[in-house]
Coordinates of C-alpha atoms and ligand atoms in Angstrom, one line a residue:
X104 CA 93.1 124.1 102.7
X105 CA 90.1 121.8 103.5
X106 CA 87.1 121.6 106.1
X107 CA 87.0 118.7 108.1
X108 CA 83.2 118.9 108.1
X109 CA 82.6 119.4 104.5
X110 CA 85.7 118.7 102.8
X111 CA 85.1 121.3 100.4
X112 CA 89.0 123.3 99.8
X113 CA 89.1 126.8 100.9
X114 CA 85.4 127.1 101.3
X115 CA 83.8 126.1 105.0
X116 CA 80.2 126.5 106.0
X117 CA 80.4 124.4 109.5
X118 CA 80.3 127.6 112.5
X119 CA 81.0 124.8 114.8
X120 CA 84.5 124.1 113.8
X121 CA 87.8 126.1 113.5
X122 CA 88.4 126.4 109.9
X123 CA 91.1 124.0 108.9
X124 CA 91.4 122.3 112.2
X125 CA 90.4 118.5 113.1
X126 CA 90.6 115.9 115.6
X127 CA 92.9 114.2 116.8
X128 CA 94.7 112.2 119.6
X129 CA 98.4 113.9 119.8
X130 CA 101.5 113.6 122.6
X131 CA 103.4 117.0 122.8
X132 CA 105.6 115.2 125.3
X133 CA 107.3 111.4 125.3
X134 CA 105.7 109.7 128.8
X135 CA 103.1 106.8 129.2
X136 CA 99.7 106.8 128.7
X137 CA 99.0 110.5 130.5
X138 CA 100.7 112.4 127.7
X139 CA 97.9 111.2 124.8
X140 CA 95.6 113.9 124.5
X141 CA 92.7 114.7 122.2
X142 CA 91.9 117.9 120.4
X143 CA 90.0 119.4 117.9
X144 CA 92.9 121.9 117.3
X145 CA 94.9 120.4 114.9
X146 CA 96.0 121.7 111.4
X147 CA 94.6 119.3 108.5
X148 CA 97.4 117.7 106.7
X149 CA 96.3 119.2 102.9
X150 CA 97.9 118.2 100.0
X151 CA 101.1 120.2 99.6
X152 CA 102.6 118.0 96.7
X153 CA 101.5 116.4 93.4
X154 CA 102.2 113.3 94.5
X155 CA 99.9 113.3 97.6
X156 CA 96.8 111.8 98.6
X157 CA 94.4 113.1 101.4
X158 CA 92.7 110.4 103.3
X159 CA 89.3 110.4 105.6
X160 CA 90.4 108.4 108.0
X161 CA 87.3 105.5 109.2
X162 CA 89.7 103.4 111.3
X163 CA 92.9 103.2 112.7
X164 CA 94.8 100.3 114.4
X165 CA 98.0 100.0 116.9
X166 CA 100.9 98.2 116.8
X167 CA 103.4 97.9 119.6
X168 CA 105.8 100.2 118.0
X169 CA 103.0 103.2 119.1
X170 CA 103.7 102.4 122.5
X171 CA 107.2 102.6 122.1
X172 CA 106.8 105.9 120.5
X173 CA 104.9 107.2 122.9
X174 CA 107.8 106.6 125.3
X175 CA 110.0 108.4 122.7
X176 CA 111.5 105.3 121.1
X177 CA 113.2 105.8 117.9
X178 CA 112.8 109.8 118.2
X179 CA 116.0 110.9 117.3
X180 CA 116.1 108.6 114.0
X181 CA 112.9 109.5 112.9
X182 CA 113.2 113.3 113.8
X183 CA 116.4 112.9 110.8
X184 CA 114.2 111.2 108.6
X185 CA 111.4 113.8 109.1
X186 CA 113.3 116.8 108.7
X187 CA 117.4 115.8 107.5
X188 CA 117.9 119.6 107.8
X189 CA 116.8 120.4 110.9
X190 CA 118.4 117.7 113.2
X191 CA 120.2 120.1 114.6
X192 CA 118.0 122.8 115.7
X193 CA 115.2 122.1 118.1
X194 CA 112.5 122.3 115.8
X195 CA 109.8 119.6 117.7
X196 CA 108.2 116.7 116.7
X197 CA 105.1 117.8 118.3
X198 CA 102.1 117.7 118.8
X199 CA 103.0 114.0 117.2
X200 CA 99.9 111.7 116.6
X201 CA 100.4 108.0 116.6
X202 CA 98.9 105.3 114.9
X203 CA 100.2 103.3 112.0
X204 CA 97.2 101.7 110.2
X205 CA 94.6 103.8 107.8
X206 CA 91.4 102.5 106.8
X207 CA 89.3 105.3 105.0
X208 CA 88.4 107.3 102.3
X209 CA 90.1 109.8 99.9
X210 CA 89.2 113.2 99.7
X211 CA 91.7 115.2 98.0
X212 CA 94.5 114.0 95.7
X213 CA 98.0 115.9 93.9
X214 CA 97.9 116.6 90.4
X215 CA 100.2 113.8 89.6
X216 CA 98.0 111.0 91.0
X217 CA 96.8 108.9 88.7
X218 CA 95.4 105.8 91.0
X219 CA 93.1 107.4 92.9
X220 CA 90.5 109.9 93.3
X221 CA 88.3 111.5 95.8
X222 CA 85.9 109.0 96.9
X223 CA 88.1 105.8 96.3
X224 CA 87.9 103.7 99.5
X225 CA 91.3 102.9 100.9
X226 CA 94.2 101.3 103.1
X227 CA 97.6 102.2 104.1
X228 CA 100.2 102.3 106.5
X229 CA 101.9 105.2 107.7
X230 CA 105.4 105.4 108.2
X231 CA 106.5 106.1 111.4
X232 CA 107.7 109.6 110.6
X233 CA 104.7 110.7 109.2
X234 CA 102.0 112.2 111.2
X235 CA 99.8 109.0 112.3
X236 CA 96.3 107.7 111.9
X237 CA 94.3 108.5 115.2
X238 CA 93.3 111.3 113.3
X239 CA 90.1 112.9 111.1
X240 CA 92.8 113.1 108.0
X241 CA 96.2 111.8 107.5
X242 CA 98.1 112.6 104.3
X243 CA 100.3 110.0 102.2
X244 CA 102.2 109.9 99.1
X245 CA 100.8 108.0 96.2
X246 CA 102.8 105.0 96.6
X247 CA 102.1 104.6 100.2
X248 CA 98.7 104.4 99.4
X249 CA 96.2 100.9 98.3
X250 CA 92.3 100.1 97.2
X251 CA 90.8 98.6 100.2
X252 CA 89.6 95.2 99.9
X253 CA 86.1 95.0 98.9
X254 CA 85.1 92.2 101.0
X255 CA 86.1 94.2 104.1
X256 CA 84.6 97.4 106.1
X257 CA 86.9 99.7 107.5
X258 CA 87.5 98.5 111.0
X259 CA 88.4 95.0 109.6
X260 CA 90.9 96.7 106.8
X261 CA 92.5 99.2 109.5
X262 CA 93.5 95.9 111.2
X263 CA 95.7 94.5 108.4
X264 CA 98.0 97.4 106.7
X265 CA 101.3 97.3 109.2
X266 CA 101.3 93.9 110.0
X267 CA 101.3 93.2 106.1
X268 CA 103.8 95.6 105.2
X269 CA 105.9 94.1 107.8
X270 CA 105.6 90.8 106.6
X271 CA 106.2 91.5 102.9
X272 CA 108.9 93.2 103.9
X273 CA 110.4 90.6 106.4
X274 CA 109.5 87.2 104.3
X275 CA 110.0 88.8 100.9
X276 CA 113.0 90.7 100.9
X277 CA 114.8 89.6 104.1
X278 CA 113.3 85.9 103.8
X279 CA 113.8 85.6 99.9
X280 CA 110.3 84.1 99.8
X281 CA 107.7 84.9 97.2
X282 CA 104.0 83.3 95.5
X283 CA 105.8 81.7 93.2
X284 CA 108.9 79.6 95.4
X285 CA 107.3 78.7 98.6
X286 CA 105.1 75.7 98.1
X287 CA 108.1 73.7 98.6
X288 CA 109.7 75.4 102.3
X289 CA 109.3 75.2 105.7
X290 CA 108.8 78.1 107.4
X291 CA 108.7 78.9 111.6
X292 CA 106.9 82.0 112.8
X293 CA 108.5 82.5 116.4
X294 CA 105.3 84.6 117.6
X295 CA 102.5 83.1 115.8
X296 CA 99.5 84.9 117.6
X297 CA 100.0 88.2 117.6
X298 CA 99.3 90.9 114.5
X299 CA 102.4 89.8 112.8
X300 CA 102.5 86.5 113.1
X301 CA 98.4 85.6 112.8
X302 CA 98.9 88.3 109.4
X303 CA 102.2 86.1 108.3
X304 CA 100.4 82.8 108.9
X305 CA 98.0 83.4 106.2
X306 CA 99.9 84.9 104.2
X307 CA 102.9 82.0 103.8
X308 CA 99.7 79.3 103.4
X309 CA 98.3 81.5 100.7
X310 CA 101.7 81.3 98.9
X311 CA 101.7 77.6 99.4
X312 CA 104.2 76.9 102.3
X313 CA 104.4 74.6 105.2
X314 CA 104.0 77.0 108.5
X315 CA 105.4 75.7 111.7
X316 CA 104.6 78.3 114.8
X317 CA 105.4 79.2 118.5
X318 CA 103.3 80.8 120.7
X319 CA 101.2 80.5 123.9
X320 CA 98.9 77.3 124.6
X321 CA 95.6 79.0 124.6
X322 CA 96.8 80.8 121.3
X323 CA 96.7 76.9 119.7
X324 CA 93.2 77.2 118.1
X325 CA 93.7 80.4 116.7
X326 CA 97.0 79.4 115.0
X327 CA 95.3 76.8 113.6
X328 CA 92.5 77.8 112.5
X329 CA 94.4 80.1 110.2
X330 CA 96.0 77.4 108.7
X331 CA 99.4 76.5 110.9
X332 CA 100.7 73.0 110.5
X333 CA 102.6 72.8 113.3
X334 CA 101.9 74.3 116.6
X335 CA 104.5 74.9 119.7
X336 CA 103.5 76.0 123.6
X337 CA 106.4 77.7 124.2
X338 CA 105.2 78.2 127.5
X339 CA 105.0 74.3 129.0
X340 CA 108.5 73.1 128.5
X341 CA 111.5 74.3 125.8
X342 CA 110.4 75.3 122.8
X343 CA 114.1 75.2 121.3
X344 CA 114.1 71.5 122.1
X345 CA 110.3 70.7 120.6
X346 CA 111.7 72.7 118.1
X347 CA 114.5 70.4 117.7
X348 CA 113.2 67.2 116.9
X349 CA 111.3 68.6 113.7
X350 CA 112.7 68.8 110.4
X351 CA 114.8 71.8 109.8
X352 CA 113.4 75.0 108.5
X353 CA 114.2 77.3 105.1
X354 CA 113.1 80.4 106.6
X355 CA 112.2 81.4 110.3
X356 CA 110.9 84.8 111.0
X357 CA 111.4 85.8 114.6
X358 CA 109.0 88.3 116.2
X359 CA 110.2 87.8 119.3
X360 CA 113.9 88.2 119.6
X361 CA 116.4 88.4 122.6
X362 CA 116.7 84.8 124.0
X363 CA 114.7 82.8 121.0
X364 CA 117.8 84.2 118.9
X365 CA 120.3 82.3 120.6
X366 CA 118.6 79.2 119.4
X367 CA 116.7 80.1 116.1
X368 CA 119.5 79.4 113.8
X369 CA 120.4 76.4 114.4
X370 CA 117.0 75.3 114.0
X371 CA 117.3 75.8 109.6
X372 CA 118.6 73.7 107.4
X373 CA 122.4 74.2 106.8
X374 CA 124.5 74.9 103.8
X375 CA 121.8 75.5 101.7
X376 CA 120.9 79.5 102.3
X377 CA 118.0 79.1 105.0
X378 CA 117.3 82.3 106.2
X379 CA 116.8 83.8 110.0
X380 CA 114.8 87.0 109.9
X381 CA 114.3 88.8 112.6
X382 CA 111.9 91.8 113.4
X383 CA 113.9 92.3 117.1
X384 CA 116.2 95.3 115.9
X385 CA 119.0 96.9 117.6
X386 CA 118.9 100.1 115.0
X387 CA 116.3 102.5 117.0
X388 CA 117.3 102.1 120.7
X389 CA 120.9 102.1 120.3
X390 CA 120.3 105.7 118.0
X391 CA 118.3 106.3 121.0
X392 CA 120.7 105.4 123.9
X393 CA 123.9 106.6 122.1
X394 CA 123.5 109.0 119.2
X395 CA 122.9 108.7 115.7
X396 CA 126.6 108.0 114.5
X397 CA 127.5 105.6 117.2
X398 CA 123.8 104.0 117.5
X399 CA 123.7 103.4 113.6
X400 CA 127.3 102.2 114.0
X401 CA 127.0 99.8 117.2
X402 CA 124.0 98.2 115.7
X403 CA 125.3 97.1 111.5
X404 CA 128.4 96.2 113.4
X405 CA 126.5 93.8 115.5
X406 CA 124.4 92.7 112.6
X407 CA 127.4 92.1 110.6
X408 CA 129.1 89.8 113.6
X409 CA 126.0 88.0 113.6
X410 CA 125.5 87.3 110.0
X411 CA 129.1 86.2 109.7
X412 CA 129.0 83.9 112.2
X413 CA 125.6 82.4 110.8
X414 CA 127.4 82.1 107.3
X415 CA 130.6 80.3 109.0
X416 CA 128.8 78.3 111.0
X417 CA 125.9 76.8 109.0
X418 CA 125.7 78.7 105.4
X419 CA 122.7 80.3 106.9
X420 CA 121.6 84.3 106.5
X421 CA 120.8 86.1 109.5
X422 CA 119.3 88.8 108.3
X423 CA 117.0 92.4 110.2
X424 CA 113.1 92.8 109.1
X425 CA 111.8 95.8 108.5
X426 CA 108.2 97.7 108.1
X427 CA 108.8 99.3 104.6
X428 CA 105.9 101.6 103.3
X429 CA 104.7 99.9 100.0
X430 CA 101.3 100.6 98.3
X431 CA 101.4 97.7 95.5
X432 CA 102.3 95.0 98.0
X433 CA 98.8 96.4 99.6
X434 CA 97.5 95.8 96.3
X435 CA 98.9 92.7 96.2
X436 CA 97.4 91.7 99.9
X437 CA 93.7 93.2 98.7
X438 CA 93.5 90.6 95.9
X439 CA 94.5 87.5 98.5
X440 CA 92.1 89.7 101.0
X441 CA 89.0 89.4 98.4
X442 CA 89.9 86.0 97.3
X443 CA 89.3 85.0 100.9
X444 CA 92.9 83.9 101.6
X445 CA 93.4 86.2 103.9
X446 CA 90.9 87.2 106.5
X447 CA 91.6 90.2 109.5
X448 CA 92.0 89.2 113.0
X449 CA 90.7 91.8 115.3
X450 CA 90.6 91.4 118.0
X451 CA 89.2 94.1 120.1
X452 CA 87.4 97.1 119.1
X453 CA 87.4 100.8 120.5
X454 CA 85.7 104.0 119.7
X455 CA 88.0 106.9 118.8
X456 CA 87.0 108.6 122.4
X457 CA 88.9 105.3 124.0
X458 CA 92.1 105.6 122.7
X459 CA 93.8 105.5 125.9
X460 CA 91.7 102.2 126.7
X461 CA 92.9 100.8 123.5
X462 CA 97.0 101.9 124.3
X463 CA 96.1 100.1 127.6
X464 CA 95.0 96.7 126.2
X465 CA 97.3 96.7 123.9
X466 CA 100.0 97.1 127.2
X467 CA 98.7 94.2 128.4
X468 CA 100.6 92.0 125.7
X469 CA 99.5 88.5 124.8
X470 CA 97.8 89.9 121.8
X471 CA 95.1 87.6 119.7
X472 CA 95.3 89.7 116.6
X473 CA 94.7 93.6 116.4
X474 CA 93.2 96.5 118.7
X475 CA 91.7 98.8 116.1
X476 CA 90.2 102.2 117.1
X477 CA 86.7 103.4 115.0
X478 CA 87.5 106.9 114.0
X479 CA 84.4 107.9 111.9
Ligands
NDP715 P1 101.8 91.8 119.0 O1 101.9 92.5 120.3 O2 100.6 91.9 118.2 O3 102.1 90.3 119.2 C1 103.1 89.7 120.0 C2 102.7 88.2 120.2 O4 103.8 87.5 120.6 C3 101.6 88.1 121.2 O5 100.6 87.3 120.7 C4 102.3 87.3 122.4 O6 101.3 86.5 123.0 C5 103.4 86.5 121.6 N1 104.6 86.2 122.4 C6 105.2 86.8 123.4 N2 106.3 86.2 123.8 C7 106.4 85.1 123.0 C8 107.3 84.0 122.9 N3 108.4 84.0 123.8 N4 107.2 83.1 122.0 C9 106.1 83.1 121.2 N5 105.1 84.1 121.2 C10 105.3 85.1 122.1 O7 103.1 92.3 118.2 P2 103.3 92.3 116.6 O8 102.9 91.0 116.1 O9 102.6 93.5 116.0 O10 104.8 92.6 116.5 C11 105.7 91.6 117.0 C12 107.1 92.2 117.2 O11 107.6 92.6 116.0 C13 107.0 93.4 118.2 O12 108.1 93.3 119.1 C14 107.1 94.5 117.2 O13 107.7 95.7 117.9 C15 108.1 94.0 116.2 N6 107.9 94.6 114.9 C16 109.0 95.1 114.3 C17 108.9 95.8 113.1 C18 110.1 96.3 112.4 O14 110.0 97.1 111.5 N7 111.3 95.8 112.8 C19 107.6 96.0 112.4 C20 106.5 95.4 113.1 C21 106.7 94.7 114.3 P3 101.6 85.7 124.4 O15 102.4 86.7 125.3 O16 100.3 85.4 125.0 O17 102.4 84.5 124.1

């Protein structure tokens, strides 16, 4: 086991600490902002397989999906994927810390890591049913893992890791899209200003395509500024029918969902397999709401209804997007990152004593970017 003070395994010479304990904001309870709670009386996630890496953690950022599992969104899916054994006992997901995004520094690695070693400055995303980042140490596999980029310091890099893992995730292997084929398309963003969509921005420009967005008037310069085309107030008027007149689109990711779906697919161009990908799923609170089998059940059905009808009607793919842990895309993201292609967007700061400040600005929605929390 390690020190949180002086990272040294098995040995500790810090009298102000309990040995193998650190800090960290947890929930032992699903609730609203009242249930986060710091301590210093958490067990350090050590190393405890070869293909593990222990991480320092400098900064952390949150995403809207740590407010929703706060509230206990998604719990009884990701308490199967935690432990597939022990779904049926009442083993506890707490004390559960939050936080998806990892900026920091590695201080302990498996024996079977070969990419990294203690010392190496990095980034990562943590799945959602791992033990989060508002913590002194989180621990992730190997794969999970990424170099930082260079350019950046750790509260910029926390900013970036979810959002990007998102995207990759959503434009490449939902939206078909890659470096090499987009010059040529037309893409929409529905949610352009938020950490998605400012991340996804840069990212389709990078690879060459033409980036139409939605999002709120004062959100225009921002948008902009990070290379959109095409820009849409989706608060003065319809946006469907400004959305209308343009030329049709080859892929449209939608990170808003429920009502923009209705009129998203007709906005791509037919019969030639434009894609709709959409980051408004069905799968966690319908597990949630009625059960694993049924949940998991009600919502393929309902993506299967929906992606035949898209086919019938227009030769279109409506398709789910997904955060999927994935190290070398991080690579991938660190090159454009240093190359100056893509730059973070935070946009408000908090020390790691304010987390429940930073939960609350991030409640307040219309988000410019990320709210990223200073751990070290
Ligand atoms: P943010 O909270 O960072 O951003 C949301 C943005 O959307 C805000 O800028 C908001 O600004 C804008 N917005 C709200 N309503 C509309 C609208 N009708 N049209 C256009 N823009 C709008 O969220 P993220 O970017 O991190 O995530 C976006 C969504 O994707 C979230 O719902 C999230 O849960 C989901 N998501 C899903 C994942 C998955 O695995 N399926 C993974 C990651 C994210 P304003 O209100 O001022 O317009």
């Amino acid at each position: 086991a390690g020190c949180s003070v002086c990272f040294r395994r098995n040995v500790c010479s810090s009298p102000s600490r309990l040995q193998n304990c650190m800090s960290a904001w947890v929930i032992d309870q699903y609730g609203t902002n009242g249930v986060l709670k710091y301590t210093e009386e958490v067990a350090i996630p050590t190393v405890s397989s070869t293909s593990e890496v222990m991480i320092k953690v400098h900064a952390a950022s949150l995403n809207p999906l740590d407010i929703a599992m706060r509230g206990g969104y998604g719990a009884k899916l990701l308490k199967l994927r935690r432990d597939p054994l022990s779904v049926m006992d009442t083993v506890s997901e707490f004390p559960l810390i939050l936080g998806r995004d990892v900026s920091g520094v590695v201080v302990d690695c498996g024996s079977d890591v070969t990419h990294f070693a203690p010392g190496d400055e990095v980034w990562a995303a943590v799945p959602p049913w791992k033990q989060g980042s508002l913590a002194e140490f989180v621990t992730l596999t190997e794969y999970e893992v990424s170099h930082k980029p260079k350019l950046l310091n750790h509260t910029e890099a926390a900013s970036i890791p979810y959002v990007a893992n998102t995207a990759l995730s959503a434009l490449v292997n939902a939206g078909g899209l890659c470096r090499d084929n987009s010059s040529d398309k037309r893409v929409l963003i529905i949610g352009g200003s938020g950490g998605v969509g400012t991340f996804s921005i840069q990212l389709l420009k990078a690879w060459g395509a033409h980036v139409t967005v939605t999002c709120s008037q004062n959100a225009e310069g921002l948008v902009r500024g990070l290379g959109a085309e095409e820009v849409v107030d989706y608060t003065t008027g319809d946006a469907a029918e400004q959305l209308q007149v343009m030329e049709k689109f080859d892929v449209i990711l939608d990170s808003v969902g429920r009502e923009t779906e209705q009129w998203a697919v007709g906005l791509l161009k037919p019969w030639c397999g434009a894609k709709y990908v959409t980051l408004a799923t069905p799968l966690l609170l319908n597990t949630d709401s009625m059960g694993l089998l049924d949940g998991a059940f009600n919502a393929v059905f309902s993506l299967q209804a929906k992606a035949i009808q898209s086919i019938i009607s227009s030769g279109a793919f409506y398709r789910w997007g997904f955060y999927a842990p994935d190290g070398p895309g991080l690579d991938e993201i660190s090159k454009l990152v240093d190359a100056g292609k893509i730059l973070p967007v935070v946009e408000a700061q908090f020390p790691f004593t304010q987390v429940p400040q930073a939960f609350q600005k991030l409640e307040q929605g219309h988000a410019r970017g990320k709210t990223v929390v200073r751990v070290a």
